[in-house]
CSV table of C-alpha atoms in Angstrom, one decimal:
chain,number,residue,atom,x,y,z
A,14,MET,CA,-43.8,-6.1,46.5
A,15,LYS,CA,-45.8,-8.1,43.8
A,16,LEU,CA,-43.9,-9.0,40.8
A,17,HIS,CA,-45.2,-10.4,37.3
A,18,VAL,CA,-43.0,-13.1,36.5
A,19,SER,CA,-43.1,-15.2,33.1
A,20,GLY,CA,-41.7,-18.4,31.7
A,21,LEU,CA,-40.2,-18.5,27.9
A,22,SER,CA,-43.7,-20.8,27.2
A,23,GLY,CA,-45.6,-17.6,28.0
A,24,THR,CA,-46.9,-18.8,31.7
A,25,CYS,CA,-47.5,-15.9,33.6
A,26,LYS,CA,-47.5,-15.7,37.7
A,27,GLU,CA,-47.9,-13.0,40.2
A,28,ILE,CA,-45.6,-13.3,43.1
A,29,GLU,CA,-45.1,-11.2,46.3
A,30,VAL,CA,-41.8,-11.1,47.7
A,31,ASP,CA,-40.1,-9.0,50.1
A,32,GLY,CA,-37.0,-6.9,48.2
A,33,SER,CA,-34.6,-7.9,50.5
A,34,VAL,CA,-34.9,-11.6,49.6
A,35,ALA,CA,-31.7,-12.7,48.0
A,36,VAL,CA,-31.6,-13.7,44.5
A,37,THR,CA,-30.4,-17.4,45.2
A,38,ASP,CA,-33.6,-17.9,47.8
A,39,PHE,CA,-36.0,-16.3,45.2
A,40,LYS,CA,-34.8,-18.9,42.5
A,41,VAL,CA,-35.7,-21.8,44.9
A,42,LEU,CA,-39.0,-20.1,45.6
A,43,LEU,CA,-39.7,-20.1,41.8
A,44,ALA,CA,-39.9,-23.9,42.2
A,45,ASP,CA,-43.4,-23.8,43.7
A,46,PHE,CA,-44.8,-21.6,40.6
A,47,PHE,CA,-42.8,-23.1,37.8
A,48,GLY,CA,-41.8,-26.3,39.0
A,49,PRO,CA,-37.8,-27.8,39.5
A,50,ALA,CA,-35.2,-27.0,36.8
A,51,ARG,CA,-31.8,-28.2,36.4
A,52,CYS,CA,-30.7,-24.7,35.8
A,53,ARG,CA,-33.0,-21.6,36.3
A,54,LYS,CA,-31.9,-18.1,35.4
A,55,VAL,CA,-34.0,-15.1,36.3
A,56,LEU,CA,-33.9,-12.0,33.9
A,57,LEU,CA,-34.8,-8.3,34.6
A,58,ASP,CA,-35.1,-6.3,30.9
A,59,GLY,CA,-32.7,-8.9,29.4
A,60,ARG,CA,-30.4,-8.5,32.0
A,61,GLU,CA,-29.5,-11.7,34.5
A,62,LEU,CA,-30.0,-11.3,38.1
A,63,VAL,CA,-26.7,-12.8,39.6
A,64,ARG,CA,-26.1,-12.0,43.4
A,65,GLY,CA,-27.5,-9.7,45.9
A,66,SER,CA,-31.1,-9.4,47.0
A,67,LEU,CA,-33.7,-8.3,44.8
A,68,ASP,CA,-33.6,-4.4,45.7
A,69,ASP,CA,-29.6,-4.7,44.8
A,70,CYS,CA,-30.5,-5.9,41.4
A,71,GLY,CA,-33.1,-3.0,40.8
A,72,VAL,CA,-36.3,-5.2,41.0
A,73,LYS,CA,-39.4,-2.9,41.9
A,74,GLU,CA,-42.8,-2.9,42.8
A,75,GLY,CA,-44.4,-4.2,39.5
A,76,SER,CA,-41.4,-5.3,37.9
A,77,GLN,CA,-41.6,-7.9,34.6
A,78,LEU,CA,-39.3,-10.7,35.3
A,79,THR,CA,-38.6,-13.4,33.1
A,80,VAL,CA,-37.4,-17.1,34.0
A,81,VAL,CA,-35.5,-18.9,31.7
A,82,ASP,CA,-35.2,-22.9,32.6
A,83,ILE,CA,-32.2,-24.5,31.1
A,84,GLN,CA,-32.9,-28.2,30.4
A,85,MET,CA,-30.3,-29.4,28.1
A,86,GLN,CA,-26.8,-27.9,27.0
A,87,MET,CA,-27.0,-26.3,23.8
A,88,ALA,CA,-24.5,-25.7,21.1
A,89,VAL,CA,-24.5,-23.1,18.2
A,90,THR,CA,-22.9,-23.5,14.8
A,91,ALA,CA,-22.5,-21.6,11.8
A,92,HIS,CA,-21.3,-21.9,8.3
A,93,ILE,CA,-20.2,-19.2,6.1
A,94,THR,CA,-23.2,-19.6,3.7
A,95,GLY,CA,-25.5,-18.2,6.1
A,96,LYS,CA,-26.8,-21.7,7.9
A,97,VAL,CA,-26.8,-21.2,11.7
A,98,MET,CA,-28.0,-24.3,13.8
A,99,LEU,CA,-28.8,-25.0,17.2
A,100,TRP,CA,-28.0,-28.1,18.7
A,101,ASP,CA,-28.3,-30.6,21.9
A,102,VAL,CA,-25.2,-31.3,23.1
A,103,GLU,CA,-25.9,-34.6,24.9
A,104,SER,CA,-27.9,-36.2,22.6
A,105,GLY,CA,-26.7,-34.6,19.1
A,106,GLN,CA,-29.9,-33.5,18.0
A,107,CYS,CA,-30.2,-30.4,16.1
A,108,LEU,CA,-33.1,-28.6,17.6
A,109,LYS,CA,-33.8,-25.8,15.1
A,110,VAL,CA,-32.2,-24.0,12.2
A,111,LEU,CA,-32.4,-20.3,12.3
A,112,GLY,CA,-34.2,-18.1,10.0
A,113,ASP,CA,-33.1,-16.4,7.0
A,114,HIS,CA,-30.0,-14.3,6.9
A,115,THR,CA,-31.4,-11.2,4.6
A,116,ASN,CA,-28.4,-9.0,5.8
A,117,MET,CA,-25.8,-12.0,5.6
A,118,ALA,CA,-26.6,-13.8,2.6
A,119,ASP,CA,-23.2,-13.5,1.2
A,120,MET,CA,-20.9,-14.6,4.0
A,121,LEU,CA,-21.5,-15.6,7.7
A,122,TYR,CA,-18.6,-15.1,10.0
A,123,TYR,CA,-19.2,-16.1,13.7
A,124,ALA,CA,-22.3,-17.1,16.0
A,125,THR,CA,-22.4,-16.9,19.6
A,126,LEU,CA,-24.9,-17.6,22.4
A,127,SER,CA,-25.7,-15.1,24.7
A,128,PRO,CA,-24.9,-16.2,28.4
A,129,ASP,CA,-28.7,-16.5,29.9
A,130,GLY,CA,-28.9,-18.9,26.4
A,131,THR,CA,-31.7,-17.0,25.2
A,132,ARG,CA,-30.6,-15.2,22.2
A,133,ILE,CA,-28.2,-16.1,19.5
A,134,GLY,CA,-25.6,-13.3,17.8
A,135,THR,CA,-24.5,-13.6,14.2
A,136,VAL,CA,-22.0,-11.2,12.5
A,137,GLY,CA,-21.4,-11.4,8.5
A,138,GLU,CA,-20.0,-9.4,5.4
A,139,GLU,CA,-22.7,-6.2,4.8
A,140,GLY,CA,-22.3,-4.2,7.8
A,141,ALA,CA,-24.6,-5.6,10.2
A,142,ALA,CA,-25.1,-8.4,13.1
A,143,CYS,CA,-28.2,-10.2,13.7
A,144,ILE,CA,-29.9,-11.3,17.0
A,145,PHE,CA,-32.2,-14.4,17.1
A,146,SER,CA,-34.4,-15.5,19.8
A,147,VAL,CA,-33.2,-19.3,20.7
A,148,ASP,CA,-36.8,-20.1,22.0
A,149,THR,CA,-38.6,-19.7,18.6
A,150,GLY,CA,-35.6,-18.9,16.1
A,151,GLU,CA,-37.0,-15.7,15.1
A,152,LEU,CA,-34.9,-12.8,14.2
A,153,LEU,CA,-35.3,-10.3,17.1
A,154,PHE,CA,-33.7,-7.2,15.8
A,155,THR,CA,-30.4,-6.3,13.5
A,156,LEU,CA,-27.6,-4.1,14.6
A,157,ALA,CA,-26.9,-2.1,11.5
A,158,GLY,CA,-24.2,0.9,11.4
A,159,HIS,CA,-20.7,-0.6,10.6
A,160,GLN,CA,-20.7,1.9,7.6
A,161,GLN,CA,-18.7,4.8,6.1
A,162,GLU,CA,-19.6,7.8,3.5
A,163,VAL,CA,-17.2,7.8,1.0
A,164,TYR,CA,-17.4,10.8,-1.1
A,165,HIS,CA,-16.7,10.7,-5.0
A,166,LYS,CA,-15.2,13.9,-6.5
A,167,LYS,CA,-16.2,13.0,-10.0
A,168,THR,CA,-19.8,12.4,-9.6
A,169,LYS,CA,-19.9,14.9,-6.7
A,170,SER,CA,-21.9,12.4,-4.7
A,171,THR,CA,-21.6,10.3,-1.2
A,172,LYS,CA,-22.1,6.9,-1.2
A,173,ILE,CA,-22.5,4.5,2.0
A,174,LEU,CA,-20.3,1.6,2.1
A,175,TYR,CA,-21.0,-1.2,4.6
A,176,SER,CA,-18.0,-3.0,6.3
A,177,ARG,CA,-17.6,-6.3,7.2
A,178,VAL,CA,-18.7,-7.0,11.0
A,179,ARG,CA,-16.3,-9.7,12.2
A,180,HIS,CA,-16.9,-10.2,15.7
A,181,ILE,CA,-19.8,-10.1,18.3
A,182,SER,CA,-20.2,-10.5,21.8
A,183,PHE,CA,-22.7,-10.3,25.0
A,184,SER,CA,-21.3,-9.1,28.2
A,185,PRO,CA,-21.3,-11.5,31.1
A,186,ASP,CA,-24.8,-10.1,32.4
A,187,GLY,CA,-26.2,-10.1,29.0
A,188,SER,CA,-27.0,-6.5,29.3
A,189,LEU,CA,-24.7,-5.1,26.4
A,190,ILE,CA,-23.5,-6.4,23.0
A,191,ALA,CA,-20.6,-5.2,21.4
A,192,THR,CA,-19.9,-5.7,17.8
A,193,GLY,CA,-16.4,-5.1,15.5
A,194,GLY,CA,-15.4,-4.6,12.2
A,195,GLY,CA,-14.3,-1.6,9.6
A,196,PRO,CA,-13.5,1.1,9.5
A,197,ASN,CA,-11.6,1.1,12.8
A,198,CYS,CA,-14.4,1.0,14.9
A,199,ALA,CA,-16.7,-0.7,17.7
A,200,LYS,CA,-20.3,-0.4,18.7
A,201,ILE,CA,-21.8,-1.1,21.9
A,202,TRP,CA,-25.6,-1.8,22.1
A,203,ASN,CA,-28.1,-2.6,24.9
A,204,ALA,CA,-30.2,-5.6,25.0
A,205,SER,CA,-32.6,-4.2,22.9
A,206,GLY,CA,-30.6,-3.4,19.9
A,207,GLU,CA,-30.4,0.4,20.5
A,208,GLN,CA,-26.8,1.9,19.9
A,209,MET,CA,-25.5,3.3,23.0
A,210,GLN,CA,-21.6,3.5,22.2
A,211,HIS,CA,-19.3,4.2,19.0
A,212,LEU,CA,-15.6,3.4,20.0
A,213,GLU,CA,-13.1,5.2,17.4
A,214,LEU,CA,-10.3,2.5,17.8
A,215,PRO,CA,-6.8,4.2,17.7
A,216,PHE,CA,-5.2,2.0,15.0
A,217,GLU,CA,-6.3,1.0,11.5
A,218,CYS,CA,-8.0,-2.4,11.3
A,219,PHE,CA,-10.5,-4.3,9.9
A,220,HIS,CA,-11.1,-7.1,12.7
A,221,THR,CA,-12.2,-6.6,16.2
A,222,ALA,CA,-12.5,-8.8,18.9
A,223,PHE,CA,-13.7,-8.3,22.6
A,224,SER,CA,-12.7,-9.9,25.9
A,225,TRP,CA,-15.0,-8.9,28.7
A,226,GLY,CA,-14.0,-8.1,32.7
A,227,PRO,CA,-15.6,-10.1,35.3
A,228,SER,CA,-18.7,-7.5,35.0
A,229,ASP,CA,-19.7,-5.2,32.2
A,230,SER,CA,-18.2,-2.3,33.7
A,231,THR,CA,-14.8,-2.6,31.9
A,232,MET,CA,-14.2,-4.3,28.4
A,233,LEU,CA,-11.0,-4.9,26.3
A,234,ALA,CA,-11.5,-4.6,22.5
A,235,THR,CA,-8.5,-6.0,20.5
A,236,ALA,CA,-7.9,-5.6,16.7
A,237,SER,CA,-5.1,-7.5,14.8
A,238,MET,CA,-2.1,-7.1,17.0
A,239,ASP,CA,-3.4,-4.0,19.0
A,240,CYS,CA,-5.8,-3.7,21.9
A,241,THR,CA,-7.2,-1.2,24.2
A,242,LEU,CA,-9.1,-1.1,27.5
A,243,TRP,CA,-12.4,0.7,27.6
A,244,GLU,CA,-15.7,1.7,29.8
A,245,PRO,CA,-18.0,0.5,27.5
A,246,ARG,CA,-21.2,2.2,28.9
A,247,SER,CA,-19.5,5.7,28.8
A,248,GLY,CA,-17.3,5.1,25.8
A,249,LYS,CA,-14.4,5.9,27.7
A,250,MET,CA,-10.9,4.7,26.6
A,251,LEU,CA,-8.8,4.1,29.6
A,252,ALA,CA,-5.9,2.8,28.4
A,253,LYS,CA,-4.1,1.6,24.9
A,254,LEU,CA,-1.9,-1.3,25.9
A,255,SER,CA,0.2,-1.9,22.5
A,256,ASP,CA,2.4,0.1,20.4
A,257,GLN,CA,4.4,-0.4,17.5
A,258,SER,CA,7.0,-2.3,19.5
A,259,GLN,CA,4.8,-4.3,21.7
A,260,ARG,CA,1.8,-5.9,20.0
A,261,TYR,CA,-0.6,-8.5,21.3
A,262,SER,CA,-3.1,-11.0,19.4
A,263,ARG,CA,-4.9,-12.0,22.3
A,264,VAL,CA,-6.2,-10.5,25.7
A,265,ALA,CA,-8.0,-12.0,28.8
A,266,PHE,CA,-9.3,-10.8,32.1
A,267,SER,CA,-8.8,-11.9,35.8
A,268,GLU,CA,-11.5,-12.0,38.2
A,269,ASP,CA,-10.0,-8.9,40.2
A,270,SER,CA,-9.9,-7.1,36.4
A,271,ARG,CA,-6.2,-7.4,35.7
A,272,VAL,CA,-5.4,-7.8,32.2
A,273,LEU,CA,-3.5,-10.6,30.2
A,274,GLY,CA,-1.8,-10.0,26.9
A,275,VAL,CA,-0.5,-12.6,24.7
A,276,GLY,CA,1.9,-12.3,21.4
A,277,LEU,CA,5.9,-12.0,21.3
A,278,GLU,CA,5.5,-11.6,25.0
A,279,VAL,CA,3.2,-12.2,27.8
A,280,THR,CA,2.4,-9.1,29.8
A,281,VAL,CA,0.0,-8.6,32.7
A,282,TRP,CA,-1.5,-5.1,33.4
A,283,ASP,CA,-3.6,-3.8,36.5
A,284,ARG,CA,-7.1,-2.6,35.8
A,285,ASN,CA,-5.7,0.9,35.1
A,286,GLY,CA,-3.7,-0.1,32.4
A,287,GLU,CA,-0.3,0.0,34.4
A,288,LYS,CA,2.2,-3.0,33.6
A,289,ILE,CA,2.6,-5.6,36.3
A,290,TRP,CA,5.2,-8.0,34.6
A,291,THR,CA,6.1,-9.2,31.1
A,292,ILE,CA,7.9,-12.1,30.0
A,293,GLN,CA,9.6,-12.9,26.8
A,294,GLU,CA,10.1,-16.2,24.9
A,295,PRO,CA,13.8,-17.2,24.5
A,296,THR,CA,15.5,-15.8,21.5
A,297,GLU,CA,15.7,-19.0,19.5
A,298,ALA,CA,12.0,-19.0,19.4
A,299,THR,CA,10.4,-16.1,16.9
A,300,THR,CA,6.9,-17.1,16.3
A,301,GLY,CA,6.1,-16.1,19.8
A,302,PHE,CA,3.0,-17.1,22.5
A,303,ARG,CA,-0.3,-18.6,21.0
A,304,SER,CA,-2.6,-18.2,24.1
A,305,ALA,CA,-2.7,-17.9,27.6
A,306,ALA,CA,-5.0,-17.6,30.6
A,307,PHE,CA,-5.3,-16.7,34.4
A,308,CYS,CA,-5.6,-20.2,36.3
A,309,GLY,CA,-6.1,-20.4,40.0
A,310,ASP,CA,-5.6,-17.2,42.1
A,311,SER,CA,-2.9,-15.7,40.6
A,312,ASP,CA,-1.1,-17.8,38.0
A,313,VAL,CA,-1.0,-17.5,34.3
A,314,ALA,CA,-0.8,-20.6,31.9
A,315,VAL,CA,0.8,-20.2,28.4
A,316,ILE,CA,0.9,-22.0,25.6
A,317,ASP,CA,3.6,-21.1,22.4
A,318,SER,CA,3.5,-22.2,19.0
A,319,ARG,CA,5.3,-25.4,19.9
A,320,CYS,CA,2.6,-26.6,22.2
A,321,ARG,CA,5.0,-26.0,25.3
A,322,VAL,CA,2.8,-24.8,28.5
A,323,GLN,CA,4.4,-22.8,30.9
A,324,ILE,CA,2.6,-21.8,34.5
A,325,ILE,CA,3.8,-18.3,35.8
A,326,ASN,CA,3.4,-17.0,39.0
A,327,ALA,CA,2.2,-13.4,40.1
A,328,ALA,CA,5.4,-12.0,39.9
A,329,GLY,CA,6.0,-13.2,36.4
A,330,LYS,CA,8.5,-16.0,37.5
A,331,LEU,CA,8.6,-19.3,35.8
A,332,MET,CA,7.1,-22.0,38.0
A,333,GLN,CA,6.6,-25.0,35.7
A,334,SER,CA,6.9,-26.0,31.8
A,335,PHE,CA,5.6,-29.0,30.1
A,336,SER,CA,4.6,-30.5,26.9
A,337,GLY,CA,2.0,-33.2,25.9
A,338,PHE,CA,3.3,-34.0,22.9
A,339,THR,CA,5.7,-36.8,21.8
A,340,LEU,CA,6.5,-35.0,18.4
A,341,GLU,CA,9.9,-33.4,18.7
A,342,GLU,CA,8.2,-30.0,16.8
A,343,PRO,CA,4.4,-30.0,16.9
A,344,LYS,CA,2.8,-27.1,15.2
A,345,LEU,CA,-0.1,-25.5,17.1
A,346,SER,CA,-3.5,-25.2,15.6
A,347,ILE,CA,-6.0,-24.3,17.8
A,348,SER,CA,-5.5,-23.7,21.7
A,349,THR,CA,-8.3,-23.0,24.2
A,350,PHE,CA,-9.0,-22.7,27.9
A,351,THR,CA,-11.7,-23.4,30.0
A,352,ARG,CA,-13.1,-20.2,31.6
A,353,ASP,CA,-11.3,-20.5,34.8
A,354,GLY,CA,-8.0,-21.4,33.1
A,355,LYS,CA,-8.0,-25.0,34.6
A,356,LYS,CA,-7.9,-26.9,31.8
A,357,LEU,CA,-6.5,-26.5,28.1
A,358,LEU,CA,-6.7,-28.1,24.8
A,359,ALA,CA,-4.2,-27.8,22.2
A,360,VAL,CA,-4.5,-29.2,18.9
A,361,ASN,CA,-1.5,-30.1,16.6
A,362,ARG,CA,-2.0,-29.2,12.9
A,363,GLU,CA,-0.3,-32.2,12.0
A,364,GLY,CA,-3.0,-34.1,13.9
A,365,GLY,CA,-3.9,-35.1,17.7
A,366,ALA,CA,-5.1,-33.2,20.5
A,367,VAL,CA,-4.2,-33.0,23.9
A,368,LEU,CA,-6.4,-31.9,27.4
A,369,TRP,CA,-4.4,-31.0,30.3
A,370,ASP,CA,-5.7,-30.4,33.7
A,371,LEU,CA,-3.2,-27.5,34.5
A,372,GLU,CA,-4.0,-27.5,38.4
A,373,ALA,CA,-2.6,-31.2,38.3
A,374,SER,CA,-0.1,-30.3,35.8
A,375,GLU,CA,-1.2,-33.4,33.9
A,376,LYS,CA,-2.6,-34.7,30.8
A,377,LEU,CA,-6.0,-35.9,31.1
A,378,ALA,CA,-6.3,-37.4,27.7
A,379,ASP,CA,-4.9,-37.6,23.9
A,380,ILE,CA,-7.8,-37.1,21.2
A,381,GLU,CA,-7.5,-38.2,17.4
A,382,THR,CA,-8.2,-35.6,15.2
A,383,ALA,CA,-7.6,-35.2,11.6
A,384,SER,CA,-4.5,-33.2,10.4
A,385,ASP,CA,-4.8,-29.4,8.9
A,386,ILE,CA,-8.1,-29.1,11.6
A,387,ASN,CA,-9.2,-25.6,11.3
A,388,THR,CA,-5.8,-23.6,11.4
A,389,GLN,CA,-7.2,-20.5,10.8
A,390,THR,CA,-9.2,-19.8,14.2
A,391,ASP,CA,-9.6,-21.1,17.3
A,392,TRP,CA,-13.4,-21.2,16.2
A,393,GLY,CA,-13.2,-24.9,15.8
A,394,ALA,CA,-13.3,-25.9,19.8
A,395,SER,CA,-15.1,-24.8,22.3
A,396,PHE,CA,-15.7,-25.3,26.1
A,397,SER,CA,-18.7,-25.0,28.1
A,398,ALA,CA,-19.0,-22.3,30.4
A,399,ASP,CA,-18.3,-24.3,33.4
A,400,GLY,CA,-15.7,-26.7,31.9
A,401,SER,CA,-17.9,-30.0,32.1
A,402,ARG,CA,-17.9,-30.2,28.1
A,403,LEU,CA,-15.6,-29.8,24.9
A,404,ALA,CA,-16.8,-29.6,21.6
A,405,LEU,CA,-14.3,-30.1,18.8
A,406,LEU,CA,-15.0,-29.8,15.0
A,407,ASN,CA,-13.9,-31.4,12.1
A,408,PRO,CA,-13.8,-29.3,9.1
A,409,THR,CA,-13.3,-32.0,6.4
A,410,ASP,CA,-16.7,-33.5,7.0
A,411,SER,CA,-18.4,-30.8,9.4
A,412,SER,CA,-18.6,-33.1,12.3
A,413,VAL,CA,-18.6,-32.0,15.8
A,414,ARG,CA,-17.4,-34.7,18.5
A,415,VAL,CA,-18.5,-33.6,22.4
A,416,PHE,CA,-16.2,-34.7,25.3
A,417,ASP,CA,-16.5,-34.7,28.8
A,418,GLY,CA,-14.2,-32.7,31.3
A,419,SER,CA,-12.0,-36.0,31.3
A,420,GLY,CA,-11.8,-36.3,27.4
A,421,VAL,CA,-14.4,-39.0,27.3
A,422,LEU,CA,-16.4,-38.9,24.1
A,423,VAL,CA,-20.1,-37.7,24.8
A,424,SER,CA,-21.8,-37.1,21.7
A,425,ARG,CA,-21.1,-36.7,17.9
A,426,PHE,CA,-23.4,-34.7,15.5
A,427,GLN,CA,-23.3,-33.3,11.7
A,428,PRO,CA,-25.6,-31.2,9.5
A,429,GLU,CA,-27.6,-34.2,7.6
A,430,ASN,CA,-27.0,-32.0,4.3
A,431,ALA,CA,-23.2,-32.1,3.7
A,432,CYS,CA,-23.6,-28.6,1.6
A,433,ASP,CA,-24.8,-26.9,5.0
A,434,GLY,CA,-21.4,-27.5,6.8
A,435,ILE,CA,-19.9,-26.1,10.2
A,436,ASP,CA,-17.5,-23.6,10.1
A,437,CYS,CA,-17.4,-22.5,13.7
A,438,ILE,CA,-18.8,-24.3,17.2
A,439,GLN,CA,-19.7,-22.7,20.5
A,440,LEU,CA,-21.0,-24.3,23.6
A,441,GLU,CA,-23.4,-22.8,25.7
């Protein structure tokens, strides 16, 4: 079959190939037409072709494919005033500043890169999310709709109130976008910005975050301390995982779609929402667990508010416990895991950070940090998707330091204008 394949630079090639060719082999073939690349991704209607044959991925005669060559690792930063900047991680060079946020000029909360590195999503105060092109920096489309109608008895009129949109997340293959905010709802959009589903959350909240399963078939929406399991394409709620007695502030998926919830206790459910095991913190500790991740084939790594790390096996049995701080009672500010759960960064609110290799149960590096570093969210630290880079934000001077996987400093960058600032950082 004949395919029309174009690069982001505008170069277009007509390529004849058999539909049974594997996606990985097709990427190798593209080198003859577009030259070699460090990292190459192929998109069909904004969706990345990952595994299987071209036929399996829905490629047909005459399909329009886009080739994305990522020659550098990027980071996106955002500031509450609406400034979004794209950086080259290795050199620390600012690549571009995104266009004017007309819908979010009052307050910008969060920015994130799509899995294929071609789009940036931002959310803010006035009921909408924006999707930008990484290649051009232009606004592609706006995701509007987080709003509610309020009826005024005195005036007998209806007014539209726009709610804050607190979070945005791309599905693993980039074909879906989830946005969350008040009142009590989340929305699912396709890659073109068309609304697919409106999810009515069964709890009262104005802050919604998301964790996706290994594919886009299941998604977990979390809000405040409550969480629910959904099928995003159909809008069907599979299970409500929390109640008034057991609430969870964080969630994560394993590769086989088990679900992990973190709060005053740690719980693992199967993909249908059936509980597998639960552990509780000792009674003398009242602050609960802070973060957790699946690591290895079946183990779970958990860190509590005192920076103690525990490794728990598939049966819920404690296998190991250790701490990387020498202080008697360190106070955890930030904790973040690599995507595969094999590395963990923990930042002490009083100053200092520790990078762990959880597979080897050893400390890789002690990293100096300022005290009281971004204590509100974990958006001040980010691992790259492959775990080879770690970015750490110092909000005092809006500087970002980038380390390699062993904790060695690679680069440092910050905005030239001190007024621009950085509130969150995410690596590609």
